[in-house]
XYZ file of C-alpha atoms in Angstrom:
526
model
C -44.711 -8.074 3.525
C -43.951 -11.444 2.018
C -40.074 -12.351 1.729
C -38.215 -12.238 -1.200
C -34.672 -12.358 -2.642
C -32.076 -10.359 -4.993
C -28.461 -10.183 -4.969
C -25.654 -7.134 -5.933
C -22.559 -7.563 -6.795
C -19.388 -6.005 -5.888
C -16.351 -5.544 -8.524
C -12.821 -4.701 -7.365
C -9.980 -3.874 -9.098
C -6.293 -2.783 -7.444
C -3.049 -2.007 -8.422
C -3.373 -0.928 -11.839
C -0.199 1.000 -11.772
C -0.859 2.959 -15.202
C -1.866 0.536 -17.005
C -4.919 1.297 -19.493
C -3.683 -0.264 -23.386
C -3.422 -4.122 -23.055
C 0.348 -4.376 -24.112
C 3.432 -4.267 -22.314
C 5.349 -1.129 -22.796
C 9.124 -2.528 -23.180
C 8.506 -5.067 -25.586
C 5.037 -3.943 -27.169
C 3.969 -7.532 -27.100
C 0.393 -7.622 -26.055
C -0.550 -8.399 -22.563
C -3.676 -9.372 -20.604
C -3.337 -6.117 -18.939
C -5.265 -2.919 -18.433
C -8.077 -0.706 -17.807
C -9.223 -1.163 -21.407
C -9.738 -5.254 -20.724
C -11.710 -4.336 -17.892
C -14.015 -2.127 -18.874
C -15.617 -4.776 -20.968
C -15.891 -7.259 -18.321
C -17.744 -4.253 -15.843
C -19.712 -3.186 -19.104
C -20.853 -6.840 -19.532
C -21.913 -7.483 -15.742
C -24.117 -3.981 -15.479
C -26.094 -5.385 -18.525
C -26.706 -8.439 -16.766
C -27.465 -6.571 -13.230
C -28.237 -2.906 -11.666
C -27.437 -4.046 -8.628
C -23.630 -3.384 -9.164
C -20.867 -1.556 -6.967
C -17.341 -0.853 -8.791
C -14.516 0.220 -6.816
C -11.007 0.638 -7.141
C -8.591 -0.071 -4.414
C -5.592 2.051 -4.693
C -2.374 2.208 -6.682
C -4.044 3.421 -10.210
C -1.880 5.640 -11.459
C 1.956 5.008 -11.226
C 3.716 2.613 -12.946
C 4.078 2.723 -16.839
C 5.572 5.384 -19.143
C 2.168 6.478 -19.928
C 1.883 7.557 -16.034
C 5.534 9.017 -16.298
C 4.629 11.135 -19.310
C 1.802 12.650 -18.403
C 3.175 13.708 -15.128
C 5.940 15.209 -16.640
C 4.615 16.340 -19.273
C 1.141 16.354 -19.778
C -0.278 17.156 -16.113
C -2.036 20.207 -17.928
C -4.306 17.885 -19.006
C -7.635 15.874 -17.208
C -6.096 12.872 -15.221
C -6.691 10.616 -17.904
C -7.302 7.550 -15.313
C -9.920 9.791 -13.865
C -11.364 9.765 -17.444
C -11.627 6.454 -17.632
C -12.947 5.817 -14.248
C -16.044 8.032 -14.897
C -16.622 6.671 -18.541
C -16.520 2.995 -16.795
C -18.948 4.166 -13.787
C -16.826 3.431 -10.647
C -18.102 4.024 -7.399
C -15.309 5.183 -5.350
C -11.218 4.692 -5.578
C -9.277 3.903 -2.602
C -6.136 5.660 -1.846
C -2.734 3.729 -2.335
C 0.788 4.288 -1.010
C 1.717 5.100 -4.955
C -0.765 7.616 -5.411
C 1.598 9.973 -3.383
C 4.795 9.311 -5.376
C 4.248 12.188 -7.762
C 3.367 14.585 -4.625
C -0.039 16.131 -3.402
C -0.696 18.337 -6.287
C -1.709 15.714 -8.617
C -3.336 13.390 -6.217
C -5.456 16.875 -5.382
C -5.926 17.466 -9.312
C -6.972 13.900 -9.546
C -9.428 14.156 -6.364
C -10.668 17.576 -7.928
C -11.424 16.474 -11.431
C -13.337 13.049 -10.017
C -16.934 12.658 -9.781
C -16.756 9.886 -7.390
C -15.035 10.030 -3.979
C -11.352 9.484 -3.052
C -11.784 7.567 -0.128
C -9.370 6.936 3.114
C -10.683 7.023 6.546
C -6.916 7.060 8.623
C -5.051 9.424 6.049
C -5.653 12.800 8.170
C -5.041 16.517 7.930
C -2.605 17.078 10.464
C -4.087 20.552 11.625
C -8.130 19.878 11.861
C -7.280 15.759 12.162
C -10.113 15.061 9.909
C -9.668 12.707 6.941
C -7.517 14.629 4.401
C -9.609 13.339 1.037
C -12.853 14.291 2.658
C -15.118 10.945 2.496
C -14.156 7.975 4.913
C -17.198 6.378 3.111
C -19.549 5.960 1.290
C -23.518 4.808 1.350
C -24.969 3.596 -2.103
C -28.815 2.267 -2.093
C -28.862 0.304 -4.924
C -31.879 0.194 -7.432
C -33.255 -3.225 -5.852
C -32.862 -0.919 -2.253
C -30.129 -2.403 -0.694
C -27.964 -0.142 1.662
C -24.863 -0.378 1.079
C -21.456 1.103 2.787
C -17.951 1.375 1.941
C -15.207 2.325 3.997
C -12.142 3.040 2.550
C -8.986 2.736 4.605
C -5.264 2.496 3.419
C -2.235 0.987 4.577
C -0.462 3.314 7.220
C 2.712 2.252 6.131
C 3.142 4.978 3.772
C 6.229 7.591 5.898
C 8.353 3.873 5.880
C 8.112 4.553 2.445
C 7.791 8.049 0.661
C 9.646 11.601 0.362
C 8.364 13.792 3.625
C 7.427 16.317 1.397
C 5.149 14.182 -0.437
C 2.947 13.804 2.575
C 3.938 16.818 4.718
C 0.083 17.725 5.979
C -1.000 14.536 6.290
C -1.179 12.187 9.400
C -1.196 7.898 9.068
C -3.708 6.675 11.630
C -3.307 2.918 12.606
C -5.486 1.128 9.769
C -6.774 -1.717 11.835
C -8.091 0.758 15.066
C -9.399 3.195 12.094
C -11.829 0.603 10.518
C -12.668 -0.511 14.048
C -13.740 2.701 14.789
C -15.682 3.587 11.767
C -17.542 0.560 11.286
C -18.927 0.763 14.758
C -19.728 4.118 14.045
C -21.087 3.475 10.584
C -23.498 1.012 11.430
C -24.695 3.256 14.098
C -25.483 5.819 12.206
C -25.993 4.185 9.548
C -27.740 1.338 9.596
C -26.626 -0.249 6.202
C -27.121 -3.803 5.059
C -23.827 -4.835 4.003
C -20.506 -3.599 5.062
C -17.975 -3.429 2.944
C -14.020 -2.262 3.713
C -12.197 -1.421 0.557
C -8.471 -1.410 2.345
C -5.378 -1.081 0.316
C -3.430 -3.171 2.139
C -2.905 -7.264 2.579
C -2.438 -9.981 4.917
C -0.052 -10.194 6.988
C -0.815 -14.032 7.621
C -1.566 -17.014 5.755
C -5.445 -17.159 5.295
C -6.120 -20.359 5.993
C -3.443 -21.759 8.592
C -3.399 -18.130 10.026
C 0.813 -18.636 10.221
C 2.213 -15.091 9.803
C 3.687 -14.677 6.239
C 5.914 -11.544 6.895
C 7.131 -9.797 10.142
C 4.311 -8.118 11.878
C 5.165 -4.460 11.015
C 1.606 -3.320 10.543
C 1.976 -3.225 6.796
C -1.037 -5.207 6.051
C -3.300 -5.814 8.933
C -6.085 -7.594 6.768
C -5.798 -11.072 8.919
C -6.381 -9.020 12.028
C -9.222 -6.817 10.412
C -10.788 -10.297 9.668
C -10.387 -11.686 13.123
C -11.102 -8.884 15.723
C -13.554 -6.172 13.913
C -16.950 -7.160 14.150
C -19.482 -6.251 11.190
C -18.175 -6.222 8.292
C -19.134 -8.188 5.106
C -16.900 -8.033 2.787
C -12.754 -7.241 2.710
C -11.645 -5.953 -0.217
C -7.850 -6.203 -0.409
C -4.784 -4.987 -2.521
C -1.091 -3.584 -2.448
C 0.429 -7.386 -1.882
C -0.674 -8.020 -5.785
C -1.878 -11.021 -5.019
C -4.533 -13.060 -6.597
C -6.553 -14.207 -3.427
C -10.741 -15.425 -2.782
C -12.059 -16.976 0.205
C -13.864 -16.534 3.721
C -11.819 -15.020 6.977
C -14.114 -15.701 9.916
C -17.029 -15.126 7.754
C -15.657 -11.872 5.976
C -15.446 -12.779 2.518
C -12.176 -11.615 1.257
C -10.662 -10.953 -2.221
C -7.480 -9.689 -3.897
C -7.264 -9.208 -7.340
C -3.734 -9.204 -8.477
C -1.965 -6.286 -10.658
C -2.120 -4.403 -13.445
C -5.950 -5.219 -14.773
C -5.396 -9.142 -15.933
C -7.688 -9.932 -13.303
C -10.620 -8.336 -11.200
C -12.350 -9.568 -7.774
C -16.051 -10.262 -7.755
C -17.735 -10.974 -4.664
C -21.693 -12.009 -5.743
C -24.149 -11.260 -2.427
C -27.382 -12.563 -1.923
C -29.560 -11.443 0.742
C -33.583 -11.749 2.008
C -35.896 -9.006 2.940
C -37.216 -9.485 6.765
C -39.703 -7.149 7.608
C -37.795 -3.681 7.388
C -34.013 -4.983 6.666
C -32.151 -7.441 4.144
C -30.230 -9.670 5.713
C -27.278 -11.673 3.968
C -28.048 -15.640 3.172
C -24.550 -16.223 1.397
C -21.556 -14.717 -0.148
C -19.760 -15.835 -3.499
C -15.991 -14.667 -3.901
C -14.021 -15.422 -7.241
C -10.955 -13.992 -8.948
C -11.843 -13.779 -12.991
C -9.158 -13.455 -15.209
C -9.174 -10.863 -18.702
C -7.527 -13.227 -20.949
C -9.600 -13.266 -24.269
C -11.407 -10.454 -23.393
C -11.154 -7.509 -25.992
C -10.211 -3.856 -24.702
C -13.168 -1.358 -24.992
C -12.067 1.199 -27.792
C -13.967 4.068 -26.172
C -12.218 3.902 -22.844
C -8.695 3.374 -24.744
C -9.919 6.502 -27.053
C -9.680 8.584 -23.674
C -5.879 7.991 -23.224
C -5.017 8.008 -27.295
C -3.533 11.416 -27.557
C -1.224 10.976 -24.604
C -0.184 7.700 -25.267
C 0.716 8.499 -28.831
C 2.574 11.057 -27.480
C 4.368 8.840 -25.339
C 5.448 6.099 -27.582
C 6.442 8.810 -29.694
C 8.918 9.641 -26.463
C 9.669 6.503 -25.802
C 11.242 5.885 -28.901
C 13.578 8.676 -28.606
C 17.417 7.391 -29.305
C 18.956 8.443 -26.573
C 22.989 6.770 -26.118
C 24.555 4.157 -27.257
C 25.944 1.118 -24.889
C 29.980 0.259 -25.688
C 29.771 -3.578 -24.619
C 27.013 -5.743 -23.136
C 24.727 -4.382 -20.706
C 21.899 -6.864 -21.163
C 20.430 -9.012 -18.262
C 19.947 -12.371 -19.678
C 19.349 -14.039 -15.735
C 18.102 -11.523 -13.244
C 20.001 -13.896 -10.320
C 23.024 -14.116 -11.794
C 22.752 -10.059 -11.778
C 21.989 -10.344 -7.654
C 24.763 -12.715 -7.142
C 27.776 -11.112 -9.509
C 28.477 -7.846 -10.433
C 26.598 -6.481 -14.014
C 27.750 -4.047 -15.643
C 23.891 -2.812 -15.537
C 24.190 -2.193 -12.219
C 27.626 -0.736 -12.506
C 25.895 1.765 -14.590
C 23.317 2.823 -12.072
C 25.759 3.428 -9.461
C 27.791 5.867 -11.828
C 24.906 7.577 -12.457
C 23.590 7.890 -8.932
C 27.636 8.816 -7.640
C 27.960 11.671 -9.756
C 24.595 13.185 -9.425
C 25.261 12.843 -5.599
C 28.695 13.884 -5.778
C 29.636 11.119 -2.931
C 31.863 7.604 -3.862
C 29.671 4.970 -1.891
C 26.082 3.910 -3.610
C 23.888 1.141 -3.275
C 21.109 0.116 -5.458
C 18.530 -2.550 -6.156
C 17.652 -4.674 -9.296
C 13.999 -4.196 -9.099
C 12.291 -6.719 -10.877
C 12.768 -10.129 -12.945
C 11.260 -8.130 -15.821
C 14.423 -5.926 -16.247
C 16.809 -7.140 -19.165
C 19.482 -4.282 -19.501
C 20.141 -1.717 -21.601
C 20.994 -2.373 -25.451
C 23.552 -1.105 -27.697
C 21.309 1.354 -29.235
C 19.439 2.904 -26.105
C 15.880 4.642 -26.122
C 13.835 6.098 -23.349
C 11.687 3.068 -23.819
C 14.871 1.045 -22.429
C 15.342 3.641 -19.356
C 12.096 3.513 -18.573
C 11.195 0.058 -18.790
C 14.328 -1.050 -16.816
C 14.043 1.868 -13.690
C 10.329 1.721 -13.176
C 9.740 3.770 -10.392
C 9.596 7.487 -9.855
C 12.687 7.446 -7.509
C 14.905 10.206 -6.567
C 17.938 10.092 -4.999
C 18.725 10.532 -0.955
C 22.248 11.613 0.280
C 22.463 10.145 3.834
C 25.237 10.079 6.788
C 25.530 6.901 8.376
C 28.047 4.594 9.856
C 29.870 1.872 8.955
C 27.932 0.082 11.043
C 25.052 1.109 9.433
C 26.647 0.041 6.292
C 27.368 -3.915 7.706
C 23.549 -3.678 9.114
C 22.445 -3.244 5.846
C 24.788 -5.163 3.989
C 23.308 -8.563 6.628
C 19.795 -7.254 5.720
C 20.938 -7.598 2.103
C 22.682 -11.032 2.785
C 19.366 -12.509 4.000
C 17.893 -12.480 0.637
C 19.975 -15.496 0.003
C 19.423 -19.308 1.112
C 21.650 -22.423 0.496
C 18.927 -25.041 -0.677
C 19.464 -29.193 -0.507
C 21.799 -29.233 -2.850
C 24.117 -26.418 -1.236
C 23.387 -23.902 -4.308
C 22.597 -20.193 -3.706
C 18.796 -19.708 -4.070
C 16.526 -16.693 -2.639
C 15.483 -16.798 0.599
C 10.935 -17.122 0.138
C 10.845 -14.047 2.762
C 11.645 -12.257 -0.552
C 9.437 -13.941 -2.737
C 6.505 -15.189 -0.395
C 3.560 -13.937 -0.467
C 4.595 -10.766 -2.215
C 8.028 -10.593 -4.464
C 10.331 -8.429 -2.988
C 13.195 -8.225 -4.888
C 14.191 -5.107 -4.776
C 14.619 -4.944 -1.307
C 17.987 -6.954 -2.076
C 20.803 -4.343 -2.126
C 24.343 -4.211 -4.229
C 27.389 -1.229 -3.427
C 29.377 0.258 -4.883
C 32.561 2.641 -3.263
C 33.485 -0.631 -0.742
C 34.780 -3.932 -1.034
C 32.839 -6.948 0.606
C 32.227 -10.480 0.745
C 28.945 -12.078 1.581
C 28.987 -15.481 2.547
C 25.678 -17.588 2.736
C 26.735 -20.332 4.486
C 26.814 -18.148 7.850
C 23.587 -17.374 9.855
C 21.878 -14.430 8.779
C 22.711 -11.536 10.438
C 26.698 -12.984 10.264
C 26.727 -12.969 6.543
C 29.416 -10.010 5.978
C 33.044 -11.917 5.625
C 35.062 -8.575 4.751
C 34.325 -5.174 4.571
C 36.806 -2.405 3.272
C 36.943 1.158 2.274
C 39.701 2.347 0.380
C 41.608 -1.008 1.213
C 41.263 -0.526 4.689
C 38.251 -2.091 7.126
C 35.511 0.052 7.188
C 35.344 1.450 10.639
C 32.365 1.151 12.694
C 32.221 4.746 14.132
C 33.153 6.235 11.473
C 30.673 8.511 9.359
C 30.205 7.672 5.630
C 28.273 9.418 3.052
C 26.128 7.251 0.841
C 23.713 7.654 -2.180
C 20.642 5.669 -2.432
C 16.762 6.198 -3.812
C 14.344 7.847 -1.496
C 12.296 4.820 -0.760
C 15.459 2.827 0.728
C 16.801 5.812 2.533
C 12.923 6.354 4.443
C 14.232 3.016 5.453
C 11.835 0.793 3.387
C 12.547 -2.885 2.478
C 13.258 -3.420 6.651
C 15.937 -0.780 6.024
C 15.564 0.597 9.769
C 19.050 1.664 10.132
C 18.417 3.852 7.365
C 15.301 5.995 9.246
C 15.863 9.673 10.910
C 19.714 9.477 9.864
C 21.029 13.252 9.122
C 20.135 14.116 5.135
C 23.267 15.642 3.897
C 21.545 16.083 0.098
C 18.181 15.049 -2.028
C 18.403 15.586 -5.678
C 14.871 16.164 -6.300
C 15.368 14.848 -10.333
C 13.534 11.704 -10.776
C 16.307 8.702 -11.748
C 14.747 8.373 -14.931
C 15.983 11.682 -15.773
C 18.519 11.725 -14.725
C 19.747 8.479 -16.375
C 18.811 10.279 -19.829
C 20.579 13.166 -18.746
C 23.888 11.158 -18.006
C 23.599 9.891 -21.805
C 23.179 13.490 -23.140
C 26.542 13.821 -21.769
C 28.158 10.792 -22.451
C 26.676 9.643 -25.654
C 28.762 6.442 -25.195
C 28.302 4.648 -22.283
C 31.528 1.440 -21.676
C 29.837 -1.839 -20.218
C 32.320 -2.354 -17.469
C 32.925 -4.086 -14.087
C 35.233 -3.444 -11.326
C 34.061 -6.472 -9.069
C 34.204 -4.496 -5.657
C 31.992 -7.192 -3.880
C 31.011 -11.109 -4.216
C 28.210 -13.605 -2.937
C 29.775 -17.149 -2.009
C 28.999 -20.568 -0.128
C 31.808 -21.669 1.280
């Protein structure tokens, strides 16, 4: 048989986190953003080619009010991101650490309603020990008759992070010895011409100097994947939301960023020997959505619920007495807000306890206005959080406090800045920390890990030994963020009403919330 040539190409997207309509949902300005945006890019490359894969890598559907709505209110309905998968032809979808934030019972309604497979090959039933979504891959002979296989494997990182009873029957293999094993066995059985591991998860070291980026926790193992498993073609990448195409020890890698403004391509061509195709090169790129128009029949499958939810969203809901506004998100981190004053009060007397500590998420929040919607809650506490009652000690309390402290770094000029652990390669700003209940000092110009100056309770020094009571969000009380003193302390309460809700429900109350500050704690250089 005389040689010849053809190529396929393999589309990626990850982390969509609800987002569909190409706007942003707290200031309706429009946004290179979405499902919509993408579907006419993947529309446009099957015209040009067959030979196409399309896969999604985890983290679709949590993240925007549209997401909230519908799981609150609409879950009745067909998974609308399911919808939209199967109207733009995808291949397969990955399972992400956020697709369990809303509990099994969707994630199952999601897996039931798809035509395509849910794929993760280390998420197991922990009775049979099989994987829990059924496929660990996938084989796809495309219409020019190349083989190809996808193995889908997730970050096992996941109990650091959600509510036990999210994930109660399930068991987190290690990802890196999981794709090990499966790829062996794959192309034993197998036999495919390309190999291709769709992992939600990220690198864990720079991918060119190969100088670790973040402490080796086993979060993201895609460096090591790269280095020590043999066979695989392609490494398809997410969760770190970073915007990432290149070559690791001949695996071409790519990550394609958040939300739908951008999508990984990886372009292979390969040569027919005999019985096989064999690979002759690999293209990776990143290709951004900007100027691309939304496809009106994918955005026609989420219509109804997202007029509903705009409709919610712009819901009066309480007015603000004052200024609760964020006009600089470090100035927030680094003196009291009355923002975050507000949270506290809200998570204290849900709790029913006087110590809280809480986290300003993102440099996208700006506050609450005088005239408050549930567009404002929403868009300022965007995750699906409830709220964990724990016992721990004031030790605990000053571990966490110097865990806090080391988001902070003097810089040349002897000014507070943030520490690039927290911003490098993946922002993590909400894994800085503020309390409320005790009085304390933080002072940067200590080593980390000697950062706490004074610590009081009630006017006294917090004692070491002693037990304490203290409200925070699920995620930091699993001890996520490097929050290990937090992990397997006694639960003395979970209020199982997502903050959201119960935000709104502390307006209903109130009606009138005052702006206020009672300046319990500071950050200094001395």
């Amino acid at each position: 048989m005389k040689n010849h040539t053809t190529s396929i190409t393999i589309l990626e997207t990850s982390d969509i986190h609800g987002h569909i309509f190409p706007y942003l949902y707290g200031t309706k300005e429009k946004a290179t953003v979405g499902l919509g945006k993408l579907a006419t890019f993947i529309k446009s490359v099957r015209k040009q080619t067959g030979n196409v894969l399309v896969i999604d890598n985890g983290d679709l559907y949590q993240g925007t009010p549209l997401t909230y709505y519908y799981m609150k209110q609409a879950r009745h309905l067909p998974n609308p991101f399911v919808s939209i998968l199967h109207e733009m032809n995808y291949d397969a979808a990955v399972i992400g650490n956020h697709e369990f934030n809303y509990g099994m019972e969707p994630l199952r309604k999601a897996q039931q309603d798809a035509e395509f497979p849910f794929l993760s090959a280390n998420i197991l039933d922990n009775r049979t020990k099989k994987p829990y979504f059924g496929l660990p891959y996938f084989i796809k002979v495309l219409p020019n008759g190349v083989k190809a296989a996808v193995l889908g494997v997730t970050t096992h990182y996941i109990p650091n992070w959600e509510k036990p009873s999210h994930i109660a029957d399930l068991e987190f293999k290690d990802a890196f010895t999981s794709t090990q094993n499966w790829i062996s066995y794959i192309h034993k059985v197998e036999k495919p011409d390309v190999m291709i591991v769709s992992y939600h998860g990220g690198f864990e070291r720079d991918i060119q100097t190969g100088s670790p980026t973040e402490r080796q926790t086993g979060e993201n193992q895609g460096y090591k994947i790269c280095q020590e498993v043999k066979g695989i073609d392609v490494l398809l990448t997410g969760h770190q939301h970073r915007k990432l195409a290149g070559t690791i020890n001949g695996i071409s890698i790519v990550q394609p960023g958040m939300y739908g403004g951008t999508i990984g391509q990886v372009t292979i061509k390969l040569q027919r020997n005999k019985q096989r195709w064999t690979v002759l090169n690999k293209e990776t790129q990143i290709i951004s959505m900007e100027g691309i128009e939304a496809d009106k029949n994918v955005l026609s499958l989420a219509w109804d619920i997202e007029s509903k939810t705009q409709s919610w969203l712009d819901q009066p809901i309480g007015t603000i007495e004052g200024n609760m506004l964020i006009e600089d998100t470090f100035e927030a981190r680094i003196r009291e807000h009355p923002f975050i004053e507000f949270i506290h009060r809200v998570q204290k007397e849900a709790a029913g306890v006087s110590i809280s500590a809480t986290a300003l998420f993102s440099e996208s929040q700006r506050g609450l206005p005088n005239m408050v919607t549930m567009r404002d809650i929403v868009s300022n506490y965007i995750y699906p959080n409830t709220l964990t009652v724990l016992e721990i000690t004031g030790r605990d309390i000053r571990l966490a406090l110097e865990r806090s402290a080391s988001y902070f770094a003097v810089n040349q000029a002897g000014l507070l800045s943030v520490n690039p652990n927290f911003t490098t390669p993946k922002p993590q700003h909400y894994n800085y920390d503020m309390w409320e209940g005790i009085d304390y000092v933080l002072n940067i110009s200590h080593p980390i890990g000697k950062r706490v100056t004074s610590l009081l309770f009630n006017g006294e020094p917090l004692q070491e030994n002693k037990h304490y009571q203290v409200v925070m969000n699920n995620y930091r009380a699993g001890g996520g963020g490097e929050y290990t003193m937090f992990k397997n302390k006694p639960i003395i309460k979970e209020i199982q009403i997502d903050m959201t809700e119960l935000i709104a429900d502390h307006f209903l109350k109130y009606k009138t919330i005052k702006a206020a500050c009672n300046h319990n704690w500071k950050v200094i250089v001395d």
